[in-house]
């Protein structure tokens, strides 16, 4: 396995096993790799490979379903499964955006403010600052700045997805996870989301399950190929896509299966 | 749906690329053989034919390059597929330059004073046979994606360089013999030089085949001027 030379590790996944207890399926087997800070790490592979399960494990969304977990996940060196971890704080630090953007039935600006308000923030200036800062970070500000009071549902699909990214960013997470964030978007909106990720990685750690192999090749600083619950290969994106080490990786990215 | 064939278009395009390269390399092989023949037999007609066919080779080169670009833009190849296409583009450049060397030899056949048959040292024929053999084997390594064959081509190039050096020194020594034509001896040197460069280019193809199979860029034989 490759070592992340001279880059700081944000999340260290250590021999992680995840099993869904309701049907007994082992969804992740012996996942072991490091996720570097200020980079885009892409988890890719065919459906059912464990990408979403891994994402949902990293902020313990899986706690809501019946899973058993072995191994550890260290966030800044601290195990997220340890008993003194506050799950709400963890999910604030490790935010997630899903494939289907679901704007809350409020205005654009209230969508952004909502999470902060729930967390007890009521200072108007702080909330306004957060709205502008997170919309800018999600590359949406210029398109909506003159209509922040409009219902969010009126935005286009691509704008809604960037709104959902902004909504997570308002909570100032450290890690931004995205599960197929552009699967329903047109090429222009996709390009905008990808471009915003390139900016976001300078301040955050980005983990994405891309919507396609091509998207993985375009944006992954680090790429992890997951197949049937196992990590087959993990390497710098450009290296993995120019000369994969594993035959299965080569077969998948060149369209021989999947 | 499980049995649906993927990659049909891509595989067809890659096979067509291989076929094109094989056809072009066989044209080059013939051009090298005929250029030495035209030179030694003072066959001006054949020499001129080789020179004019070099234009066709140059056109074919652009055609193949265009095919490579089309595969890249329409199929977005990655990994081994991408390396094969990039290798194809490199090989076609080497082949085209080999064609130029053959045309260079043909030009010497035309230029040097007309005699019925030249006194060509046997070394020229040996070197010509060897570099054509290297060309064929480097292209074979490409078709079969066989790195060990590619390494063998490079090993052969050392042998070719040694023969070239022997011929070079022998020919230079002959210039001191007043009974020999300096023009003729110089043309022998130029022919040998063109052939030696063809061997180097076959080695370049071999290097590219190693890149294609492994993803590693390697220099097989560092050129040693003496």
Tab-separated table of C-alpha atoms in Angstrom:
chain	number	residue	atom	x	y	z
A	1	UNK	CA	0.000	0.000	0.000
A	2	UNK	CA	1.074	3.565	-0.689
A	3	UNK	CA	1.980	5.827	2.178
A	4	UNK	CA	0.813	9.377	2.143
A	5	UNK	CA	4.196	11.005	2.122
A	6	UNK	CA	4.361	14.389	3.759
A	7	UNK	CA	0.593	14.886	3.697
A	8	UNK	CA	-1.338	15.012	6.894
A	9	UNK	CA	-3.863	12.292	7.523
A	10	UNK	CA	-7.355	13.470	8.477
A	11	UNK	CA	-9.051	10.117	8.794
A	12	UNK	CA	-7.314	6.834	9.371
A	13	UNK	CA	-9.385	3.736	8.644
A	14	UNK	CA	-7.943	0.746	10.425
A	15	UNK	CA	-9.036	-2.791	9.488
A	16	UNK	CA	-12.693	-1.813	9.363
A	17	UNK	CA	-15.438	-4.449	9.061
A	18	UNK	CA	-19.123	-3.528	8.854
A	19	UNK	CA	-21.923	-6.087	8.922
A	20	UNK	CA	-25.640	-5.480	8.499
A	21	UNK	CA	-27.164	-7.564	11.245
A	22	UNK	CA	-30.687	-7.744	9.799
A	23	UNK	CA	-29.632	-9.898	6.851
A	24	UNK	CA	-26.166	-10.880	8.009
A	25	UNK	CA	-24.353	-9.450	4.992
A	26	UNK	CA	-20.846	-8.203	5.506
A	27	UNK	CA	-20.785	-4.894	3.687
A	28	UNK	CA	-17.187	-3.896	4.365
A	29	UNK	CA	-14.251	-6.253	4.860
A	30	UNK	CA	-10.891	-5.219	6.229
A	31	UNK	CA	-10.869	-1.674	4.870
A	32	UNK	CA	-7.542	-0.128	5.687
A	33	UNK	CA	-6.324	3.222	4.350
A	34	UNK	CA	-5.724	6.863	5.211
A	35	UNK	CA	-7.668	9.862	3.982
A	36	UNK	CA	-5.439	12.927	3.620
A	37	UNK	CA	-6.423	16.443	4.601
A	38	UNK	CA	-6.967	19.116	1.896
A	39	UNK	CA	-7.452	16.618	-0.892
A	40	UNK	CA	-10.285	14.915	-2.721
A	41	UNK	CA	-10.470	11.225	-1.945
A	42	UNK	CA	-12.815	9.354	-4.290
A	43	UNK	CA	-14.399	6.000	-3.459
A	44	UNK	CA	-15.447	4.310	-6.673
A	45	UNK	CA	-16.541	0.947	-7.975
A	46	UNK	CA	-19.664	-0.930	-9.034
A	47	UNK	CA	-22.908	-0.698	-7.095
A	48	UNK	CA	-22.950	-2.761	-3.931
A	49	UNK	CA	-19.240	-2.346	-3.345
A	50	UNK	CA	-19.606	-0.606	0.002
A	51	UNK	CA	-18.975	3.044	-0.961
A	52	UNK	CA	-22.117	4.425	0.646
A	53	UNK	CA	-21.728	2.168	3.661
A	54	UNK	CA	-18.204	3.472	4.163
A	55	UNK	CA	-19.337	7.100	3.880
A	56	UNK	CA	-22.197	6.473	6.299
A	57	UNK	CA	-19.777	4.802	8.713
A	58	UNK	CA	-17.426	7.781	8.777
A	59	UNK	CA	-19.987	10.011	10.507
A	60	UNK	CA	-21.858	7.138	12.150
A	61	UNK	CA	-25.064	7.570	10.176
A	62	UNK	CA	-25.062	3.778	10.169
A	63	UNK	CA	-25.832	3.863	13.899
A	64	UNK	CA	-29.436	4.370	12.809
A	65	UNK	CA	-29.576	0.935	11.224
A	66	UNK	CA	-28.658	-2.407	12.731
A	67	UNK	CA	-24.955	-2.751	11.973
A	68	UNK	CA	-22.027	-4.194	13.824
A	69	UNK	CA	-18.634	-2.669	13.314
A	70	UNK	CA	-15.126	-3.962	13.942
A	71	UNK	CA	-11.882	-2.097	13.554
A	72	UNK	CA	-11.476	1.621	14.060
A	73	UNK	CA	-11.841	4.969	12.313
A	74	UNK	CA	-9.594	7.691	13.652
A	75	UNK	CA	-10.589	11.304	13.046
A	76	UNK	CA	-7.569	13.454	13.901
A	77	UNK	CA	-6.259	10.458	15.795
A	78	UNK	CA	-9.399	9.905	17.911
A	79	UNK	CA	-11.567	6.812	17.411
A	80	UNK	CA	-15.058	7.879	16.327
A	81	UNK	CA	-16.526	4.696	17.815
A	82	UNK	CA	-15.271	5.378	21.329
A	83	UNK	CA	-17.918	5.920	23.995
A	84	UNK	CA	-17.050	9.526	24.762
A	85	UNK	CA	-17.649	10.710	21.197
A	86	UNK	CA	-20.704	12.937	20.814
A	87	UNK	CA	-22.382	11.778	17.627
A	88	UNK	CA	-24.061	15.132	16.892
A	89	UNK	CA	-20.718	16.908	17.095
A	90	UNK	CA	-19.156	14.186	14.932
A	91	UNK	CA	-21.788	14.674	12.219
A	92	UNK	CA	-21.214	18.408	12.343
A	93	UNK	CA	-17.495	17.861	11.837
A	94	UNK	CA	-18.061	15.257	9.123
A	95	UNK	CA	-20.919	16.488	6.929
A	96	UNK	CA	-22.576	14.575	4.122
A	97	UNK	CA	-24.378	15.527	0.903
A	98	UNK	CA	-26.522	12.938	-0.879
A	99	UNK	CA	-27.294	12.226	-4.517
A	100	UNK	CA	-30.779	13.646	-4.383
A	101	UNK	CA	-30.752	17.283	-3.275
A	102	UNK	CA	-33.543	17.902	-0.822
A	103	UNK	CA	-34.009	21.610	-0.154
A	104	UNK	CA	-36.024	22.361	2.969
A	105	UNK	CA	-39.374	24.051	2.197
A	106	UNK	CA	-37.938	27.451	3.110
A	107	UNK	CA	-36.220	30.340	1.406
A	108	UNK	CA	-32.711	29.967	0.020
A	109	UNK	CA	-31.149	31.830	2.928
A	110	UNK	CA	-33.179	30.026	5.588
A	111	UNK	CA	-32.025	26.693	4.168
A	112	UNK	CA	-28.495	27.765	4.999
A	113	UNK	CA	-29.328	29.335	8.383
A	114	UNK	CA	-31.437	26.441	9.586
A	115	UNK	CA	-28.687	24.172	10.863
A	116	UNK	CA	-26.978	26.999	12.704
A	117	UNK	CA	-30.245	28.122	14.246
A	118	UNK	CA	-30.883	24.579	15.466
A	119	UNK	CA	-27.421	24.665	16.990
A	120	UNK	CA	-28.416	27.791	18.924
A	121	UNK	CA	-26.955	30.564	16.784
A	122	UNK	CA	-29.303	33.560	16.706
A	123	UNK	CA	-27.058	36.514	15.965
A	124	UNK	CA	-28.283	38.053	12.726
A	125	UNK	CA	-24.841	39.159	11.549
A	126	UNK	CA	-23.348	35.709	12.159
A	127	UNK	CA	-26.176	34.056	10.261
A	128	UNK	CA	-25.930	36.493	7.330
A	129	UNK	CA	-22.180	36.001	7.193
A	130	UNK	CA	-22.652	32.236	7.145
A	131	UNK	CA	-25.177	32.468	4.296
A	132	UNK	CA	-22.834	34.479	2.092
A	133	UNK	CA	-19.696	32.548	3.035
A	134	UNK	CA	-21.191	29.108	2.427
A	135	UNK	CA	-22.994	30.077	-0.779
A	136	UNK	CA	-19.731	31.519	-2.091
A	137	UNK	CA	-17.840	28.381	-1.086
A	138	UNK	CA	-20.394	26.242	-2.930
A	139	UNK	CA	-20.048	28.494	-6.019
A	140	UNK	CA	-23.712	29.508	-5.857
A	141	UNK	CA	-23.582	33.054	-4.429
A	142	UNK	CA	-23.448	34.954	-7.726
A	143	UNK	CA	-26.491	33.108	-9.028
A	144	UNK	CA	-28.735	33.670	-5.995
A	145	UNK	CA	-27.459	36.749	-4.158
A	146	UNK	CA	-30.330	38.931	-5.422
A	147	UNK	CA	-33.050	36.475	-4.484
A	148	UNK	CA	-32.064	34.961	-1.182
A	149	UNK	CA	-35.691	35.185	-0.005
A	150	UNK	CA	-37.027	33.055	-2.886
A	151	UNK	CA	-38.147	29.520	-2.129
A	152	UNK	CA	-35.238	27.094	-2.486
A	153	UNK	CA	-37.424	24.655	-4.370
A	154	UNK	CA	-37.485	27.106	-7.303
A	155	UNK	CA	-33.783	26.577	-7.933
A	156	UNK	CA	-32.571	24.326	-10.741
A	157	UNK	CA	-31.311	20.816	-9.914
A	158	UNK	CA	-27.673	21.874	-10.062
A	159	UNK	CA	-28.363	24.897	-7.903
A	160	UNK	CA	-30.266	22.780	-5.402
A	161	UNK	CA	-27.305	20.430	-5.117
A	162	UNK	CA	-24.916	23.314	-4.515
A	163	UNK	CA	-27.414	24.698	-1.980
A	164	UNK	CA	-27.233	21.388	-0.130
A	165	UNK	CA	-23.440	21.586	-0.182
A	166	UNK	CA	-23.670	25.174	1.142
A	167	UNK	CA	-26.063	24.014	3.861
A	168	UNK	CA	-23.468	21.524	5.100
A	169	UNK	CA	-20.668	24.093	4.798
A	170	UNK	CA	-22.601	26.592	6.951
A	171	UNK	CA	-21.955	24.297	9.886
A	172	UNK	CA	-18.218	24.646	9.261
A	173	UNK	CA	-17.430	20.945	8.984
A	174	UNK	CA	-13.891	19.653	8.697
A	175	UNK	CA	-14.756	16.838	6.339
A	176	UNK	CA	-17.221	17.113	3.468
A	177	UNK	CA	-18.585	13.821	2.154
A	178	UNK	CA	-20.617	13.599	-1.037
A	179	UNK	CA	-22.469	10.517	-2.216
A	180	UNK	CA	-22.890	10.708	-6.019
A	181	UNK	CA	-23.578	14.444	-5.816
A	182	UNK	CA	-23.964	14.993	-9.553
A	183	UNK	CA	-25.866	11.897	-10.624
A	184	UNK	CA	-28.982	13.856	-11.547
A	185	UNK	CA	-27.249	16.912	-12.931
A	186	UNK	CA	-26.602	18.182	-16.447
A	187	UNK	CA	-22.976	18.595	-17.628
A	188	UNK	CA	-22.776	22.325	-16.861
A	189	UNK	CA	-24.099	21.890	-13.316
A	190	UNK	CA	-21.803	18.903	-12.890
A	191	UNK	CA	-18.827	20.992	-13.988
A	192	UNK	CA	-19.808	23.694	-11.474
A	193	UNK	CA	-20.064	21.239	-8.601
A	194	UNK	CA	-16.704	19.715	-9.578
A	195	UNK	CA	-15.112	23.158	-9.787
A	196	UNK	CA	-16.454	24.093	-6.369
A	197	UNK	CA	-14.960	20.897	-4.916
A	198	UNK	CA	-11.546	21.939	-6.206
A	199	UNK	CA	-11.886	25.172	-4.212
A	200	UNK	CA	-13.370	23.476	-1.159
A	201	UNK	CA	-10.554	20.986	-0.787
A	202	UNK	CA	-8.215	23.850	0.092
A	203	UNK	CA	-10.129	24.311	3.353
A	204	UNK	CA	-11.741	20.932	3.909
A	205	UNK	CA	-11.110	17.247	3.518
A	206	UNK	CA	-13.350	16.052	0.703
A	207	UNK	CA	-14.521	12.458	0.342
A	208	UNK	CA	-16.709	11.651	-2.611
A	209	UNK	CA	-18.392	8.655	-4.168
A	210	UNK	CA	-18.350	10.083	-7.727
A	211	UNK	CA	-21.204	9.616	-10.145
A	212	UNK	CA	-19.035	7.987	-12.832
A	213	UNK	CA	-15.596	6.563	-13.506
A	214	UNK	CA	-14.808	9.570	-15.695
A	215	UNK	CA	-15.678	11.903	-12.852
A	216	UNK	CA	-13.403	9.914	-10.563
A	217	UNK	CA	-10.534	10.331	-13.033
A	218	UNK	CA	-11.228	14.066	-13.316
A	219	UNK	CA	-11.368	14.983	-9.666
A	220	UNK	CA	-9.656	12.334	-7.513
A	221	UNK	CA	-6.421	13.337	-5.827
A	222	UNK	CA	-6.641	9.911	-4.230
A	223	UNK	CA	-8.795	7.144	-5.601
A	224	UNK	CA	-9.969	4.039	-3.747
A	225	UNK	CA	-11.433	1.231	-5.836
A	226	UNK	CA	-14.001	-0.730	-3.830
A	227	UNK	CA	-15.379	-4.040	-4.990
A	228	UNK	CA	-17.772	-6.280	-3.082
A	229	UNK	CA	-16.941	-4.738	0.257
A	230	UNK	CA	-13.191	-4.776	-0.190
A	231	UNK	CA	-10.645	-2.114	-0.997
A	232	UNK	CA	-8.968	-3.458	-4.119
A	233	UNK	CA	-6.594	-0.605	-4.838
A	234	UNK	CA	-5.853	2.788	-3.414
A	235	UNK	CA	-3.469	5.222	-5.046
A	236	UNK	CA	-3.068	8.744	-6.356
A	237	UNK	CA	-5.817	9.316	-8.906
A	238	UNK	CA	-3.485	10.044	-11.821
A	239	UNK	CA	-1.433	6.930	-11.106
A	240	UNK	CA	-4.423	4.670	-10.685
A	241	UNK	CA	-5.921	5.829	-13.968
A	242	UNK	CA	-2.676	5.672	-15.973
A	243	UNK	CA	-1.288	2.387	-14.664
A	244	UNK	CA	-3.455	0.523	-12.166
A	245	UNK	CA	-1.609	-2.168	-10.234
A	246	UNK	CA	-4.512	-4.532	-9.863
A	247	UNK	CA	-6.031	-6.417	-12.799
A	248	UNK	CA	-9.530	-5.940	-11.349
A	249	UNK	CA	-9.045	-2.174	-11.249
A	250	UNK	CA	-7.803	-2.175	-14.843
A	251	UNK	CA	-10.771	-4.280	-15.972
A	252	UNK	CA	-13.261	-2.034	-14.225
A	253	UNK	CA	-11.947	1.347	-15.369
A	254	UNK	CA	-11.475	0.151	-18.952
A	255	UNK	CA	-15.077	-1.072	-19.069
A	256	UNK	CA	-14.443	-4.815	-19.050
A	257	UNK	CA	-16.932	-5.377	-16.245
A	258	UNK	CA	-19.253	-3.405	-14.031
B	1	UNK	CA	-28.065	-7.628	-19.818
B	2	UNK	CA	-25.312	-9.545	-18.067
B	3	UNK	CA	-24.117	-10.876	-21.388
B	4	UNK	CA	-24.093	-7.569	-23.176
B	5	UNK	CA	-20.742	-6.937	-24.790
B	6	UNK	CA	-18.971	-3.830	-23.613
B	7	UNK	CA	-16.073	-2.037	-25.321
B	8	UNK	CA	-16.997	-3.199	-28.828
B	9	UNK	CA	-16.257	0.177	-30.430
B	10	UNK	CA	-13.106	0.699	-28.401
B	11	UNK	CA	-11.736	-2.773	-29.110
B	12	UNK	CA	-12.492	-2.427	-32.832
B	13	UNK	CA	-10.695	0.932	-32.917
B	14	UNK	CA	-7.655	-0.418	-31.063
B	15	UNK	CA	-7.453	-3.413	-33.407
B	16	UNK	CA	-7.670	-1.122	-36.417
B	17	UNK	CA	-4.866	0.997	-34.936
B	18	UNK	CA	-2.674	-2.087	-34.548
B	19	UNK	CA	-3.417	-3.169	-38.134
B	20	UNK	CA	-2.505	0.285	-39.450
B	21	UNK	CA	0.788	0.280	-37.563
B	22	UNK	CA	1.661	-3.208	-38.783
B	23	UNK	CA	0.949	-2.225	-42.396
B	24	UNK	CA	3.024	0.926	-42.094
B	25	UNK	CA	5.927	-0.915	-40.482
B	26	UNK	CA	5.920	-3.433	-43.304
B	27	UNK	CA	6.095	-0.574	-45.834
B	28	UNK	CA	9.079	0.826	-43.926
B	29	UNK	CA	10.742	-2.576	-43.828
B	30	UNK	CA	10.453	-2.808	-47.612
B	31	UNK	CA	11.678	0.765	-48.041
B	32	UNK	CA	14.828	0.028	-46.010
B	33	UNK	CA	15.550	-3.161	-47.939
B	34	UNK	CA	14.990	-1.488	-51.301
B	35	UNK	CA	16.999	1.608	-50.421
B	36	UNK	CA	20.117	-0.474	-49.721
B	37	UNK	CA	19.422	-2.463	-52.896
B	38	UNK	CA	19.027	0.749	-54.936
B	39	UNK	CA	22.223	2.101	-53.439
B	40	UNK	CA	24.365	-0.946	-54.111
B	41	UNK	CA	22.954	-1.563	-57.619
B	42	UNK	CA	22.948	2.125	-58.530
B	43	UNK	CA	19.274	1.627	-59.364
B	44	UNK	CA	18.136	5.220	-59.783
B	45	UNK	CA	14.607	4.300	-60.780
B	46	UNK	CA	14.071	2.279	-57.601
B	47	UNK	CA	15.690	5.027	-55.531
B	48	UNK	CA	13.302	7.612	-56.943
B	49	UNK	CA	10.361	5.360	-56.259
B	50	UNK	CA	11.421	5.091	-52.594
B	51	UNK	CA	11.796	8.866	-52.341
B	52	UNK	CA	8.332	9.465	-53.771
B	53	UNK	CA	6.774	6.772	-51.573
B	54	UNK	CA	8.134	8.550	-48.518
B	55	UNK	CA	5.387	11.145	-49.063
B	56	UNK	CA	2.786	8.389	-48.769
B	57	UNK	CA	4.419	7.209	-45.544
B	58	UNK	CA	4.243	10.754	-44.158
B	59	UNK	CA	0.556	10.991	-45.019
B	60	UNK	CA	-0.150	7.621	-43.443
B	61	UNK	CA	1.543	8.818	-40.279
B	62	UNK	CA	-0.907	11.722	-39.927
B	63	UNK	CA	-3.807	9.401	-40.664
B	64	UNK	CA	-2.772	7.119	-37.809
B	65	UNK	CA	-2.232	10.042	-35.463
B	66	UNK	CA	-5.684	11.301	-36.305
B	67	UNK	CA	-7.147	7.886	-35.563
B	68	UNK	CA	-5.452	7.929	-32.144
B	69	UNK	CA	-6.878	11.370	-31.373
B	70	UNK	CA	-10.337	10.261	-32.433
B	71	UNK	CA	-10.225	7.270	-30.103
B	72	UNK	CA	-9.137	9.528	-27.264
B	73	UNK	CA	-11.898	12.089	-27.722
B	74	UNK	CA	-14.724	9.658	-28.392
B	75	UNK	CA	-13.860	6.761	-26.075
B	76	UNK	CA	-12.045	8.501	-23.188
B	77	UNK	CA	-9.635	5.619	-22.713
B	78	UNK	CA	-7.737	5.139	-19.465
B	79	UNK	CA	-5.039	2.855	-18.080
B	80	UNK	CA	-3.764	0.175	-20.515
B	81	UNK	CA	-5.981	1.460	-23.333
B	82	UNK	CA	-4.649	4.984	-22.982
B	83	UNK	CA	-1.058	3.765	-22.790
B	84	UNK	CA	-1.562	1.737	-25.952
B	85	UNK	CA	-2.857	4.747	-27.873
B	86	UNK	CA	-0.064	7.008	-26.655
B	87	UNK	CA	2.390	4.237	-27.596
B	88	UNK	CA	0.764	4.029	-31.024
B	89	UNK	CA	1.349	7.745	-31.523
B	90	UNK	CA	4.986	7.403	-30.486
B	91	UNK	CA	5.554	4.378	-32.712
B	92	UNK	CA	4.089	6.058	-35.751
B	93	UNK	CA	6.520	8.952	-35.302
B	94	UNK	CA	9.454	6.548	-35.079
B	95	UNK	CA	8.258	4.684	-38.182
B	96	UNK	CA	7.913	7.888	-40.145
B	97	UNK	CA	11.473	8.903	-39.210
B	98	UNK	CA	12.726	5.447	-40.241
B	99	UNK	CA	11.076	6.117	-43.589
B	100	UNK	CA	13.053	9.364	-43.799
B	101	UNK	CA	16.288	7.447	-43.195
B	102	UNK	CA	15.403	4.993	-45.967
B	103	UNK	CA	14.678	7.931	-48.273
B	104	UNK	CA	18.038	9.404	-47.176
B	105	UNK	CA	19.807	6.252	-48.351
B	106	UNK	CA	17.851	6.367	-51.617
B	107	UNK	CA	19.000	9.962	-52.145
B	108	UNK	CA	22.621	8.830	-51.773
B	109	UNK	CA	21.962	6.214	-54.468
B	110	UNK	CA	20.835	8.963	-56.823
B	111	UNK	CA	23.455	11.520	-55.943
B	112	UNK	CA	26.747	9.684	-56.008
B	113	UNK	CA	28.479	9.308	-59.384
B	114	UNK	CA	26.871	6.777	-61.669
B	115	UNK	CA	28.551	3.438	-61.929
B	116	UNK	CA	26.973	0.078	-62.941
B	117	UNK	CA	27.477	-1.443	-59.489
B	118	UNK	CA	29.050	-0.062	-56.349
B	119	UNK	CA	31.673	-1.743	-54.246
B	120	UNK	CA	29.577	-1.855	-51.078
B	121	UNK	CA	31.185	-3.376	-47.968
B	122	UNK	CA	29.435	-6.484	-46.653
B	123	UNK	CA	28.961	-4.735	-43.286
B	124	UNK	CA	26.277	-2.514	-44.842
B	125	UNK	CA	24.156	-5.530	-45.759
B	126	UNK	CA	24.666	-7.087	-42.348
B	127	UNK	CA	23.654	-3.890	-40.569
B	128	UNK	CA	20.660	-3.475	-42.864
B	129	UNK	CA	19.478	-7.033	-42.185
B	130	UNK	CA	19.885	-6.501	-38.455
B	131	UNK	CA	18.053	-3.225	-38.206
B	132	UNK	CA	15.160	-4.576	-40.281
B	133	UNK	CA	15.054	-7.527	-37.942
B	134	UNK	CA	14.962	-5.144	-34.959
B	135	UNK	CA	12.120	-3.216	-36.567
B	136	UNK	CA	10.087	-6.378	-37.113
B	137	UNK	CA	10.731	-7.636	-33.603
B	138	UNK	CA	9.895	-4.314	-31.936
B	139	UNK	CA	6.557	-4.209	-33.790
B	140	UNK	CA	5.972	-7.840	-32.848
B	141	UNK	CA	6.601	-6.935	-29.197
B	142	UNK	CA	3.942	-4.231	-29.601
B	143	UNK	CA	1.364	-6.554	-31.142
B	144	UNK	CA	1.952	-9.258	-28.541
B	145	UNK	CA	2.397	-6.759	-25.669
B	146	UNK	CA	5.567	-8.620	-24.799
B	147	UNK	CA	8.078	-6.643	-22.732
B	148	UNK	CA	10.713	-9.396	-22.858
B	149	UNK	CA	10.785	-9.177	-26.659
B	150	UNK	CA	11.176	-5.423	-26.330
B	151	UNK	CA	14.200	-5.844	-24.046
B	152	UNK	CA	15.718	-8.267	-26.555
B	153	UNK	CA	15.500	-5.604	-29.275
B	154	UNK	CA	17.499	-3.213	-27.118
B	155	UNK	CA	20.129	-5.873	-26.480
B	156	UNK	CA	20.438	-6.305	-30.238
B	157	UNK	CA	21.052	-2.594	-30.674
B	158	UNK	CA	24.365	-2.885	-28.796
B	159	UNK	CA	25.463	-5.470	-31.337
B	160	UNK	CA	24.382	-3.204	-34.191
B	161	UNK	CA	26.316	-0.271	-32.733
B	162	UNK	CA	29.456	-2.411	-32.530
B	163	UNK	CA	29.137	-3.418	-36.181
B	164	UNK	CA	28.557	0.191	-37.146
B	165	UNK	CA	31.698	1.288	-35.332
B	166	UNK	CA	33.813	-1.410	-36.998
B	167	UNK	CA	32.524	-0.420	-40.419
B	168	UNK	CA	33.033	3.245	-39.624
B	169	UNK	CA	36.706	2.849	-38.651
B	170	UNK	CA	37.425	0.521	-41.547
B	171	UNK	CA	35.892	2.949	-44.038
B	172	UNK	CA	37.663	5.968	-42.561
B	173	UNK	CA	40.962	4.031	-42.827
B	174	UNK	CA	40.250	3.367	-46.505
B	175	UNK	CA	40.076	7.093	-47.247
B	176	UNK	CA	43.898	7.077	-46.929
B	177	UNK	CA	44.059	4.714	-49.907
B	178	UNK	CA	44.470	7.069	-52.886
B	179	UNK	CA	42.967	4.501	-55.276
B	180	UNK	CA	39.576	4.717	-53.534
B	181	UNK	CA	36.987	7.390	-54.218
B	182	UNK	CA	36.443	9.622	-51.184
B	183	UNK	CA	32.932	10.469	-52.442
B	184	UNK	CA	32.066	6.804	-52.499
B	185	UNK	CA	33.522	6.101	-49.048
B	186	UNK	CA	31.659	9.093	-47.591
B	187	UNK	CA	28.409	7.810	-49.071
B	188	UNK	CA	29.076	4.411	-47.475
B	189	UNK	CA	29.470	6.193	-44.130
B	190	UNK	CA	26.199	8.075	-44.614
B	191	UNK	CA	24.329	4.914	-45.552
B	192	UNK	CA	25.704	3.162	-42.480
B	193	UNK	CA	24.780	6.135	-40.325
B	194	UNK	CA	21.179	6.098	-41.601
B	195	UNK	CA	20.915	2.385	-40.861
B	196	UNK	CA	22.369	2.827	-37.389
B	197	UNK	CA	19.751	5.483	-36.668
B	198	UNK	CA	17.013	3.090	-37.811
B	199	UNK	CA	18.277	0.633	-35.187
B	200	UNK	CA	18.065	3.366	-32.539
B	201	UNK	CA	14.486	4.070	-33.539
B	202	UNK	CA	13.581	0.396	-33.281
B	203	UNK	CA	14.979	0.594	-29.744
B	204	UNK	CA	12.760	3.627	-29.115
B	205	UNK	CA	9.755	1.566	-30.192
B	206	UNK	CA	10.868	-1.142	-27.765
B	207	UNK	CA	11.040	1.452	-24.954
B	208	UNK	CA	7.477	2.495	-25.747
B	209	UNK	CA	6.305	-1.112	-25.664
B	210	UNK	CA	7.767	-1.415	-22.169
B	211	UNK	CA	5.853	1.726	-21.196
B	212	UNK	CA	2.699	0.282	-22.688
B	213	UNK	CA	2.960	-2.972	-20.788
B	214	UNK	CA	4.195	-1.600	-17.468
B	215	UNK	CA	3.452	2.127	-17.315
B	216	UNK	CA	7.170	2.757	-16.769
B	217	UNK	CA	9.169	5.114	-18.977
B	218	UNK	CA	12.658	3.701	-19.461
B	219	UNK	CA	15.693	4.533	-21.568
B	220	UNK	CA	17.059	1.240	-22.838
B	221	UNK	CA	20.258	2.249	-24.591
B	222	UNK	CA	21.823	5.559	-23.831
B	223	UNK	CA	23.460	6.755	-27.049
B	224	UNK	CA	27.192	6.462	-26.852
B	225	UNK	CA	28.857	8.606	-29.543
B	226	UNK	CA	32.049	6.542	-29.331
